[in-house]
Amino acid sequence: MERTKTGIKGLDEMLHGGLLPQTANLVEGAPGTGKTTLGMQFIYNGIAKYDEPGLILTFEQFPQQYYRDAMAFGWDFRKLEAEGKLKVYMTSPEVTKVDLESVGGMIETMAREMGARRVLVDSLSHFERLTSDPVELRALQYSLINGLKREGLTSILTKETSSLLGETPSDESVAFVVDSYILLRYVEIESAIRKALLVLKLRGSNHDKDIRQFEIGPNGIEIQAKFEGREGIMSGSPHRTMAESFIEAFVKR
Amino acid sequence: MNGDDFTARLMSDMDPQLLNFVKTKVNSFIKWDLIRFFYENPNTTDSAENIARYAGRNVNAVKPELEELVESGVMETRSVDDLVVYSLTADEEMRKLIDSFILACEDRHFRVKAVYHIIRGMR
């Protein structure tokens, strides 16, 4: 099956080749876990490695922040914009909603003119300010996702979680609407914070079930090995497995 | 020549195109902020309320300035359903002029002259 590769080493392997084309893919995590970096890397790699122009829809963070953050990884977003391969588009959820619903809207026009294949929506959480009714919110998110799919775009939608460590109360309804669901978590191990990534769902495909460590390095996100000998990673405070504890207590002496 | 005339001449010593841009298009500090904001974030399209929020100002102060920027060709407006949204003009010439203005603002002397003309225009 054809895949839309993220170009992030390790993540494509976890996704058994990449995301499925024209799907909506949720990346959820606490502030600073790397949601936007993952999304920017997906967009940048799409342009640089796979010749797939991309759009970034931002609802709060100013485009100039993306230009600056991307440049720190050596991704020249301003140059890509000048070349017509990228657009960092700032608007609000209310405008996006009516724009995508209308014929010949700005996003539709932009995507078609550029031949965009990928989009980063940063972040889906902002749609929550449009309504406090969960049923209506799900309908809004569903409409947004379908609008993006209609334009032939493979999307990464970021979503914020409030608590930094441990299980986080999540709006579960969005998980049903999206095609894949990637969780980013902080994990405390031996008085240090590490980051964990888990592919929780990939509709229509098998995927890696390991919880992997990752770091944000000079070239973006780098997926590393899984957490060996630890349990309870997603709780935020993992502990050694019984086998690991036994080895630590008796074998390593 | 009196002191005022001398100052006026000194302050008008800049590229005539930029002088005209400052006098006829920028002509207020809110417009200056908005032009800078859209220069730095050129693909922004939003309602007056949200643009005011981005600029950290009151919508009642921002909306008339946005309207004037539309009238002078710096910005464009369109209706999306029942929402009126604003974005930077797509006109290449105007965009080049905006680029020149922002780049010129890096020079302190230019900024002093621009501030002078804006204050004079507000009287």
mmCIF file of C-alpha atoms in Angstrom:
data_model
loop_
_atom_site.group_PDB
_atom_site.id
_atom_site.type_symbol
_atom_site.label_atom_id
_atom_site.label_comp_id
_atom_site.label_asym_id
_atom_site.label_seq_id
_atom_site.Cartn_x
_atom_site.Cartn_y
_atom_site.Cartn_z
ATOM 1 C CA MET A 1 0.000 0.000 0.000
ATOM 2 C CA GLU A 2 1.279 3.475 -0.880
ATOM 3 C CA ARG A 3 2.414 5.493 2.122
ATOM 4 C CA THR A 4 3.029 9.134 2.904
ATOM 5 C CA LYS A 5 6.391 8.995 4.597
ATOM 6 C CA THR A 6 7.071 11.357 7.462
ATOM 7 C CA GLY A 7 10.787 11.126 6.650
ATOM 8 C CA ILE A 8 11.446 10.828 10.380
ATOM 9 C CA LYS A 9 13.795 7.921 10.879
ATOM 10 C CA GLY A 10 12.237 5.404 13.186
ATOM 11 C CA LEU A 11 8.728 6.832 12.985
ATOM 12 C CA ASP A 12 8.094 5.513 9.486
ATOM 13 C CA GLU A 13 9.254 2.092 10.691
ATOM 14 C CA MET A 14 6.834 2.327 13.617
ATOM 15 C CA LEU A 15 4.091 3.190 11.110
ATOM 16 C CA HIS A 16 5.127 0.248 8.896
ATOM 17 C CA GLY A 17 6.149 2.551 6.074
ATOM 18 C CA GLY A 18 4.482 5.859 6.870
ATOM 19 C CA LEU A 19 1.061 7.455 7.174
ATOM 20 C CA LEU A 20 -1.721 6.510 4.812
ATOM 21 C CA PRO A 21 -2.294 9.126 2.084
ATOM 22 C CA GLN A 22 -5.149 11.593 2.514
ATOM 23 C CA THR A 23 -5.689 10.717 6.133
ATOM 24 C CA ALA A 24 -5.973 12.778 9.317
ATOM 25 C CA ASN A 25 -3.327 11.981 11.897
ATOM 26 C CA LEU A 26 -3.476 13.238 15.451
ATOM 27 C CA VAL A 27 -0.329 14.003 17.447
ATOM 28 C CA GLU A 28 -1.183 14.611 21.079
ATOM 29 C CA GLY A 29 1.102 15.686 23.878
ATOM 30 C CA ALA A 30 1.873 18.115 26.672
ATOM 31 C CA PRO A 31 3.506 21.497 25.960
ATOM 32 C CA GLY A 32 7.094 21.122 24.801
ATOM 33 C CA THR A 33 6.894 17.435 23.943
ATOM 34 C CA GLY A 34 7.567 18.176 20.259
ATOM 35 C CA LYS A 35 4.180 18.105 18.535
ATOM 36 C CA THR A 36 4.859 21.158 16.390
ATOM 37 C CA THR A 37 8.424 20.035 15.653
ATOM 38 C CA LEU A 38 7.126 16.665 14.470
ATOM 39 C CA GLY A 39 4.557 18.435 12.308
ATOM 40 C CA MET A 40 7.089 20.888 10.853
ATOM 41 C CA GLN A 41 9.465 17.998 10.114
ATOM 42 C CA PHE A 42 6.657 16.151 8.325
ATOM 43 C CA ILE A 43 6.012 19.219 6.187
ATOM 44 C CA TYR A 44 9.699 19.986 5.573
ATOM 45 C CA ASN A 45 10.571 16.385 4.656
ATOM 46 C CA GLY A 46 7.557 16.277 2.360
ATOM 47 C CA ILE A 47 8.977 19.204 0.388
ATOM 48 C CA ALA A 48 12.686 18.383 0.624
ATOM 49 C CA LYS A 49 12.620 14.594 0.278
ATOM 50 C CA TYR A 50 9.392 13.710 -1.505
ATOM 51 C CA ASP A 51 8.582 16.810 -3.598
ATOM 52 C CA GLU A 52 5.223 17.228 -1.858
ATOM 53 C CA PRO A 53 4.343 20.890 -1.170
ATOM 54 C CA GLY A 54 2.831 21.610 2.213
ATOM 55 C CA LEU A 55 0.682 23.984 4.196
ATOM 56 C CA ILE A 56 0.873 24.943 7.833
ATOM 57 C CA LEU A 57 -2.350 26.221 9.370
ATOM 58 C CA THR A 58 -1.656 27.988 12.629
ATOM 59 C CA PHE A 59 -4.274 29.358 14.977
ATOM 60 C CA GLU A 60 -2.184 30.961 17.680
ATOM 61 C CA GLN A 61 1.544 30.788 17.108
ATOM 62 C CA PHE A 62 2.623 33.501 14.687
ATOM 63 C CA PRO A 63 4.153 32.357 11.387
ATOM 64 C CA GLN A 64 7.355 34.223 12.214
ATOM 65 C CA GLN A 65 7.794 31.816 15.146
ATOM 66 C CA TYR A 66 7.672 28.876 12.719
ATOM 67 C CA TYR A 67 10.229 30.541 10.439
ATOM 68 C CA ARG A 68 12.535 31.026 13.428
ATOM 69 C CA ASP A 69 12.032 27.585 14.969
ATOM 70 C CA ALA A 70 12.403 25.834 11.620
ATOM 71 C CA MET A 71 15.601 27.717 10.871
ATOM 72 C CA ALA A 72 17.085 26.342 14.100
ATOM 73 C CA PHE A 73 16.898 22.903 12.432
ATOM 74 C CA GLY A 74 18.237 24.275 9.143
ATOM 75 C CA TRP A 75 14.815 24.298 7.477
ATOM 76 C CA ASP A 76 14.472 27.579 5.590
ATOM 77 C CA PHE A 77 10.695 28.051 5.539
ATOM 78 C CA ARG A 78 10.891 31.582 4.119
ATOM 79 C CA LYS A 79 12.849 30.295 1.129
ATOM 80 C CA LEU A 80 10.391 27.448 0.614
ATOM 81 C CA GLU A 81 7.537 29.962 0.724
ATOM 82 C CA ALA A 82 9.274 32.115 -1.881
ATOM 83 C CA GLU A 83 9.615 28.994 -4.051
ATOM 84 C CA GLY A 84 5.882 28.317 -3.709
ATOM 85 C CA LYS A 85 6.386 24.984 -1.961
ATOM 86 C CA LEU A 86 5.151 26.024 1.466
ATOM 87 C CA LYS A 87 2.686 28.420 3.047
ATOM 88 C CA VAL A 88 2.518 29.167 6.740
ATOM 89 C CA TYR A 89 -1.037 30.429 6.990
ATOM 90 C CA MET A 90 -2.363 32.056 10.117
ATOM 91 C CA THR A 91 -6.055 32.344 10.750
ATOM 92 C CA SER A 92 -8.601 31.356 13.369
ATOM 93 C CA PRO A 93 -10.715 28.217 13.796
ATOM 94 C CA GLU A 94 -13.915 30.147 13.026
ATOM 95 C CA VAL A 95 -12.528 31.448 9.726
ATOM 96 C CA THR A 96 -11.103 28.011 8.846
ATOM 97 C CA LYS A 97 -14.444 26.373 9.484
ATOM 98 C CA VAL A 98 -16.449 28.629 7.162
ATOM 99 C CA ASP A 99 -13.598 28.833 4.645
ATOM 100 C CA LEU A 100 -13.358 25.077 4.206
ATOM 101 C CA GLU A 101 -17.130 24.800 3.917
ATOM 102 C CA SER A 102 -17.313 27.417 1.167
ATOM 103 C CA VAL A 103 -16.580 26.756 -2.494
ATOM 104 C CA GLY A 104 -13.366 28.406 -3.663
ATOM 105 C CA GLY A 105 -12.242 29.258 -0.142
ATOM 106 C CA MET A 106 -8.754 30.513 0.631
ATOM 107 C CA ILE A 107 -7.411 27.182 1.870
ATOM 108 C CA GLU A 108 -8.851 25.329 -1.100
ATOM 109 C CA THR A 109 -7.429 27.888 -3.521
ATOM 110 C CA MET A 110 -4.026 27.903 -1.846
ATOM 111 C CA ALA A 111 -3.808 24.101 -1.726
ATOM 112 C CA ARG A 112 -4.750 23.788 -5.395
ATOM 113 C CA GLU A 113 -2.446 26.556 -6.590
ATOM 114 C CA MET A 114 0.506 25.061 -4.717
ATOM 115 C CA GLY A 115 -0.375 21.462 -5.428
ATOM 116 C CA ALA A 116 -0.169 20.902 -1.669
ATOM 117 C CA ARG A 117 -0.164 17.297 -0.496
ATOM 118 C CA ARG A 118 0.468 17.769 3.209
ATOM 119 C CA VAL A 119 -0.891 20.003 5.926
ATOM 120 C CA LEU A 120 -0.064 20.657 9.552
ATOM 121 C CA VAL A 121 -2.965 21.974 11.641
ATOM 122 C CA ASP A 122 -1.530 23.505 14.800
ATOM 123 C CA SER A 123 -3.550 22.978 16.807
ATOM 124 C CA LEU A 124 -6.887 21.208 16.854
ATOM 125 C CA SER A 125 -7.278 22.227 20.500
ATOM 126 C CA HIS A 126 -8.248 25.726 19.383
ATOM 127 C CA PHE A 127 -11.499 24.402 17.931
ATOM 128 C CA GLU A 128 -12.587 23.821 21.519
ATOM 129 C CA ARG A 129 -13.135 27.563 21.871
ATOM 130 C CA LEU A 130 -15.889 27.429 19.242
ATOM 131 C CA THR A 131 -18.188 25.307 21.357
ATOM 132 C CA SER A 132 -18.474 23.723 24.778
ATOM 133 C CA ASP A 133 -20.793 21.022 23.439
ATOM 134 C CA PRO A 134 -18.761 17.810 22.840
ATOM 135 C CA VAL A 135 -21.168 16.583 20.161
ATOM 136 C CA GLU A 136 -20.886 19.845 18.237
ATOM 137 C CA LEU A 137 -17.098 19.841 18.714
ATOM 138 C CA ARG A 138 -16.830 16.364 17.228
ATOM 139 C CA ALA A 139 -18.967 17.509 14.275
ATOM 140 C CA LEU A 140 -16.649 20.529 13.791
ATOM 141 C CA GLN A 141 -13.522 18.377 13.906
ATOM 142 C CA TYR A 142 -15.102 15.848 11.548
ATOM 143 C CA SER A 143 -15.996 18.620 9.112
ATOM 144 C CA LEU A 144 -12.439 20.064 9.242
ATOM 145 C CA ILE A 145 -10.874 16.649 8.647
ATOM 146 C CA ASN A 146 -13.182 15.908 5.732
ATOM 147 C CA GLY A 147 -12.473 19.318 4.218
ATOM 148 C CA LEU A 148 -8.730 18.586 4.312
ATOM 149 C CA LYS A 149 -9.213 15.088 2.881
ATOM 150 C CA ARG A 150 -11.375 16.528 0.103
ATOM 151 C CA GLU A 151 -8.371 18.632 -0.921
ATOM 152 C CA GLY A 152 -6.267 15.464 -1.113
ATOM 153 C CA LEU A 153 -4.161 16.466 1.874
ATOM 154 C CA THR A 154 -2.491 14.157 4.361
ATOM 155 C CA SER A 155 -2.763 16.016 7.624
ATOM 156 C CA ILE A 156 -1.042 16.090 10.960
ATOM 157 C CA LEU A 157 -3.245 17.677 13.599
ATOM 158 C CA THR A 158 -1.654 18.562 16.896
ATOM 159 C CA LYS A 159 -3.555 18.502 20.161
ATOM 160 C CA GLU A 160 -2.469 19.722 23.552
ATOM 161 C CA THR A 161 -2.855 17.871 26.799
ATOM 162 C CA SER A 162 -2.834 19.823 29.999
ATOM 163 C CA SER A 163 -0.860 17.705 32.460
ATOM 164 C CA LEU A 164 2.865 17.285 32.007
ATOM 165 C CA LEU A 165 3.312 13.810 33.427
ATOM 166 C CA GLY A 166 1.184 10.712 33.671
ATOM 167 C CA GLU A 167 -2.220 9.833 32.341
ATOM 168 C CA THR A 168 -3.956 12.847 30.916
ATOM 169 C CA PRO A 169 -7.660 13.432 30.649
ATOM 170 C CA SER A 170 -8.279 13.435 26.925
ATOM 171 C CA ASP A 171 -11.183 14.297 24.685
ATOM 172 C CA GLU A 172 -11.700 10.770 23.441
ATOM 173 C CA SER A 173 -14.136 11.660 20.686
ATOM 174 C CA VAL A 174 -11.420 13.042 18.404
ATOM 175 C CA ALA A 175 -9.613 9.695 18.527
ATOM 176 C CA PHE A 176 -12.559 8.141 16.696
ATOM 177 C CA VAL A 177 -12.543 10.801 14.000
ATOM 178 C CA VAL A 178 -8.853 10.598 13.060
ATOM 179 C CA ASP A 179 -7.100 7.831 11.145
ATOM 180 C CA SER A 180 -4.033 7.608 13.307
ATOM 181 C CA TYR A 181 -3.212 8.628 16.829
ATOM 182 C CA ILE A 182 0.319 9.311 18.064
ATOM 183 C CA LEU A 183 0.972 10.109 21.706
ATOM 184 C CA LEU A 184 3.965 12.070 22.971
ATOM 185 C CA ARG A 185 4.656 11.868 26.685
ATOM 186 C CA TYR A 186 7.144 13.060 29.262
ATOM 187 C CA VAL A 187 8.579 10.195 31.317
ATOM 188 C CA GLU A 188 10.508 10.544 34.561
ATOM 189 C CA ILE A 189 13.356 8.055 34.895
ATOM 190 C CA GLU A 190 15.980 8.313 37.601
ATOM 191 C CA SER A 191 15.378 12.003 38.245
ATOM 192 C CA ALA A 192 15.535 12.949 34.595
ATOM 193 C CA ILE A 193 12.811 13.726 32.079
ATOM 194 C CA ARG A 194 12.785 11.784 28.846
ATOM 195 C CA LYS A 195 10.297 11.775 26.044
ATOM 196 C CA ALA A 196 8.238 8.829 24.832
ATOM 197 C CA LEU A 197 6.334 8.255 21.596
ATOM 198 C CA LEU A 198 3.623 5.685 21.024
ATOM 199 C CA VAL A 199 1.537 4.955 17.949
ATOM 200 C CA LEU A 200 -1.801 4.168 19.530
ATOM 201 C CA LYS A 201 -3.844 3.706 16.384
ATOM 202 C CA LEU A 202 -3.301 3.449 12.627
ATOM 203 C CA ARG A 203 -6.541 2.776 10.846
ATOM 204 C CA GLY A 204 -6.275 0.242 8.031
ATOM 205 C CA SER A 205 -2.770 -0.909 8.889
ATOM 206 C CA ASN A 206 -0.726 -2.705 11.463
ATOM 207 C CA HIS A 207 1.842 -0.662 13.385
ATOM 208 C CA ASP A 208 4.598 -0.936 15.957
ATOM 209 C CA LYS A 209 3.215 -1.172 19.496
ATOM 210 C CA ASP A 210 6.493 -0.291 21.254
ATOM 211 C CA ILE A 211 6.832 2.804 23.366
ATOM 212 C CA ARG A 212 9.963 4.472 21.991
ATOM 213 C CA GLN A 213 12.219 7.103 23.437
ATOM 214 C CA PHE A 214 12.860 10.149 21.303
ATOM 215 C CA GLU A 215 14.890 13.325 21.418
ATOM 216 C CA ILE A 216 14.742 16.622 19.613
ATOM 217 C CA GLY A 217 18.215 16.952 18.141
ATOM 218 C CA PRO A 218 19.828 19.445 15.758
ATOM 219 C CA ASN A 219 18.050 17.812 12.815
ATOM 220 C CA GLY A 220 14.644 17.477 14.435
ATOM 221 C CA ILE A 221 13.001 14.486 16.053
ATOM 222 C CA GLU A 222 15.142 11.389 16.438
ATOM 223 C CA ILE A 223 13.342 8.208 17.434
ATOM 224 C CA GLN A 224 15.407 5.927 19.591
ATOM 225 C CA ALA A 225 15.107 2.489 21.152
ATOM 226 C CA LYS A 226 12.139 1.346 23.161
ATOM 227 C CA PHE A 227 12.199 1.586 26.940
ATOM 228 C CA GLU A 228 13.820 -1.710 27.909
ATOM 229 C CA GLY A 229 13.200 -3.199 31.330
ATOM 230 C CA ARG A 230 10.615 -0.595 32.333
ATOM 231 C CA GLU A 231 6.902 -0.794 32.956
ATOM 232 C CA GLY A 232 4.272 1.896 33.367
ATOM 233 C CA ILE A 233 5.899 4.279 30.866
ATOM 234 C CA MET A 234 2.651 6.042 30.021
ATOM 235 C CA SER A 235 1.989 6.707 33.692
ATOM 236 C CA GLY A 236 4.906 9.117 33.500
ATOM 237 C CA SER A 237 6.718 7.399 36.380
ATOM 238 C CA PRO A 238 7.842 3.990 35.150
ATOM 239 C CA HIS A 239 9.388 1.354 37.329
ATOM 240 C CA ARG A 240 11.704 -1.524 36.580
ATOM 241 C CA THR A 241 10.171 -4.791 35.456
ATOM 242 C CA MET A 242 10.479 -7.658 37.930
ATOM 243 C CA ALA A 243 13.092 -9.318 35.718
ATOM 244 C CA GLU A 244 15.138 -6.128 35.547
ATOM 245 C CA SER A 245 14.875 -5.648 39.306
ATOM 246 C CA PHE A 246 16.072 -9.215 39.864
ATOM 247 C CA ILE A 247 19.051 -8.714 37.543
ATOM 248 C CA GLU A 248 19.900 -5.413 39.211
ATOM 249 C CA ALA A 249 19.691 -6.954 42.696
ATOM 250 C CA PHE A 250 21.465 -10.229 42.160
ATOM 251 C CA VAL A 251 23.170 -10.584 38.778
ATOM 252 C CA LYS A 252 24.918 -7.224 38.387
ATOM 253 C CA ARG A 253 26.562 -7.450 41.848
ATOM 254 C CA MET B 1 13.701 79.993 6.291
ATOM 255 C CA ASN B 2 12.247 79.472 9.788
ATOM 256 C CA GLY B 3 13.023 76.533 12.101
ATOM 257 C CA ASP B 4 9.831 74.631 11.248
ATOM 258 C CA ASP B 5 10.527 74.794 7.520
ATOM 259 C CA PHE B 6 14.076 73.642 8.070
ATOM 260 C CA THR B 7 12.888 70.667 10.189
ATOM 261 C CA ALA B 8 10.232 69.785 7.633
ATOM 262 C CA ARG B 9 12.824 69.805 4.852
ATOM 263 C CA LEU B 10 15.232 67.729 6.905
ATOM 264 C CA MET B 11 12.524 65.215 7.822
ATOM 265 C CA SER B 12 11.388 64.901 4.222
ATOM 266 C CA ASP B 13 14.858 63.876 3.132
ATOM 267 C CA MET B 14 14.029 60.306 2.246
ATOM 268 C CA ASP B 15 13.052 58.233 -0.780
ATOM 269 C CA PRO B 16 10.011 60.084 -2.223
ATOM 270 C CA GLN B 17 8.114 56.823 -2.656
ATOM 271 C CA LEU B 18 8.654 55.922 1.004
ATOM 272 C CA LEU B 19 7.809 59.480 2.082
ATOM 273 C CA ASN B 20 4.521 59.203 0.231
ATOM 274 C CA PHE B 21 3.930 55.734 1.724
ATOM 275 C CA VAL B 22 4.468 57.068 5.254
ATOM 276 C CA LYS B 23 2.276 60.138 4.702
ATOM 277 C CA THR B 24 -0.590 58.494 2.890
ATOM 278 C CA LYS B 25 -0.637 54.870 4.018
ATOM 279 C CA VAL B 26 1.104 54.387 7.337
ATOM 280 C CA ASN B 27 -0.007 57.705 8.923
ATOM 281 C CA SER B 28 -0.743 56.220 12.389
ATOM 282 C CA PHE B 29 1.129 54.111 14.900
ATOM 283 C CA ILE B 30 -1.539 51.390 14.846
ATOM 284 C CA LYS B 31 -1.190 51.127 11.056
ATOM 285 C CA TRP B 32 2.580 50.967 11.467
ATOM 286 C CA ASP B 33 2.158 48.037 13.914
ATOM 287 C CA LEU B 34 -0.297 46.306 11.594
ATOM 288 C CA ILE B 35 1.941 46.708 8.564
ATOM 289 C CA ARG B 36 4.872 45.277 10.511
ATOM 290 C CA PHE B 37 2.725 42.398 11.767
ATOM 291 C CA PHE B 38 1.583 41.480 8.250
ATOM 292 C CA TYR B 39 5.115 41.878 6.902
ATOM 293 C CA GLU B 40 6.351 39.351 9.477
ATOM 294 C CA ASN B 41 3.322 37.083 9.082
ATOM 295 C CA PRO B 42 2.369 37.636 5.453
ATOM 296 C CA ASN B 43 -0.073 34.755 5.045
ATOM 297 C CA THR B 44 -2.419 35.808 7.801
ATOM 298 C CA THR B 45 -6.117 36.107 7.134
ATOM 299 C CA ASP B 46 -8.500 36.824 9.948
ATOM 300 C CA SER B 47 -11.312 38.933 11.345
ATOM 301 C CA ALA B 48 -10.695 42.397 12.824
ATOM 302 C CA GLU B 49 -11.375 40.961 16.298
ATOM 303 C CA ASN B 50 -8.667 38.314 15.963
ATOM 304 C CA ILE B 51 -6.172 40.659 14.294
ATOM 305 C CA ALA B 52 -6.691 43.072 17.192
ATOM 306 C CA ARG B 53 -5.989 40.187 19.579
ATOM 307 C CA TYR B 54 -2.785 39.308 17.700
ATOM 308 C CA ALA B 55 -1.726 42.952 17.872
ATOM 309 C CA GLY B 56 -2.621 43.172 21.564
ATOM 310 C CA ARG B 57 -4.986 46.073 20.941
ATOM 311 C CA ASN B 58 -8.675 46.888 21.194
ATOM 312 C CA VAL B 59 -10.776 45.965 18.164
ATOM 313 C CA ASN B 60 -12.472 49.376 18.231
ATOM 314 C CA ALA B 61 -9.082 50.959 17.660
ATOM 315 C CA VAL B 62 -7.890 48.433 15.078
ATOM 316 C CA LYS B 63 -10.934 48.020 12.845
ATOM 317 C CA PRO B 64 -11.046 51.588 11.416
ATOM 318 C CA GLU B 65 -7.293 51.412 10.767
ATOM 319 C CA LEU B 66 -7.713 48.120 8.913
ATOM 320 C CA GLU B 67 -10.481 49.709 6.837
ATOM 321 C CA GLU B 68 -8.187 52.601 5.916
ATOM 322 C CA LEU B 69 -5.408 50.177 4.987
ATOM 323 C CA VAL B 70 -7.881 48.434 2.683
ATOM 324 C CA GLU B 71 -8.845 51.769 1.134
ATOM 325 C CA SER B 72 -5.202 52.659 0.552
ATOM 326 C CA GLY B 73 -4.459 49.295 -1.064
ATOM 327 C CA VAL B 74 -2.163 47.876 1.635
ATOM 328 C CA MET B 75 -4.696 45.275 2.748
ATOM 329 C CA GLU B 76 -7.485 43.343 1.157
ATOM 330 C CA THR B 77 -10.789 42.275 2.589
ATOM 331 C CA ARG B 78 -13.269 39.587 1.684
ATOM 332 C CA SER B 79 -16.364 38.003 3.114
ATOM 333 C CA VAL B 80 -16.264 34.372 4.139
ATOM 334 C CA ASP B 81 -19.857 33.419 4.843
ATOM 335 C CA ASP B 82 -20.886 36.124 7.334
ATOM 336 C CA LEU B 83 -17.326 36.878 8.446
ATOM 337 C CA VAL B 84 -15.306 39.797 7.093
ATOM 338 C CA VAL B 85 -11.619 38.878 6.970
ATOM 339 C CA TYR B 86 -8.505 40.917 6.232
ATOM 340 C CA SER B 87 -5.215 39.948 4.645
ATOM 341 C CA LEU B 88 -2.208 41.638 3.114
ATOM 342 C CA THR B 89 -2.646 42.737 -0.481
ATOM 343 C CA ALA B 90 -1.476 40.309 -3.142
ATOM 344 C CA ASP B 91 -0.294 43.253 -5.275
ATOM 345 C CA GLU B 92 3.421 42.722 -5.908
ATOM 346 C CA GLU B 93 4.279 46.427 -6.180
ATOM 347 C CA MET B 94 2.615 47.221 -2.879
ATOM 348 C CA ARG B 95 4.322 44.262 -1.206
ATOM 349 C CA LYS B 96 7.700 45.523 -2.454
ATOM 350 C CA LEU B 97 6.905 48.953 -1.042
ATOM 351 C CA ILE B 98 5.993 47.408 2.320
ATOM 352 C CA ASP B 99 9.247 45.418 2.295
ATOM 353 C CA SER B 100 11.187 48.624 1.550
ATOM 354 C CA PHE B 101 9.416 50.489 4.353
ATOM 355 C CA ILE B 102 10.119 47.781 6.957
ATOM 356 C CA LEU B 103 13.747 47.463 5.860
ATOM 357 C CA ALA B 104 14.155 51.252 5.962
ATOM 358 C CA CYS B 105 12.769 51.209 9.521
ATOM 359 C CA GLU B 106 15.897 49.382 10.640
ATOM 360 C CA ASP B 107 17.660 52.729 10.258
ATOM 361 C CA ARG B 108 17.132 54.956 13.300
ATOM 362 C CA HIS B 109 17.223 58.177 11.239
ATOM 363 C CA PHE B 110 14.485 56.885 8.964
ATOM 364 C CA ARG B 111 12.367 55.919 11.972
ATOM 365 C CA VAL B 112 12.740 59.382 13.478
ATOM 366 C CA LYS B 113 11.614 60.944 10.199
ATOM 367 C CA ALA B 114 8.674 58.532 9.874
ATOM 368 C CA VAL B 115 7.569 59.260 13.443
ATOM 369 C CA TYR B 116 7.766 63.009 12.705
ATOM 370 C CA HIS B 117 5.474 62.679 9.682
ATOM 371 C CA ILE B 118 3.009 60.474 11.506
ATOM 372 C CA ILE B 119 2.740 62.907 14.437
ATOM 373 C CA ARG B 120 2.346 65.833 12.047
ATOM 374 C CA GLY B 121 -0.332 63.955 10.151
ATOM 375 C CA MET B 122 -2.231 63.226 13.365
ATOM 376 C CA ARG B 123 -2.491 66.921 14.314
#
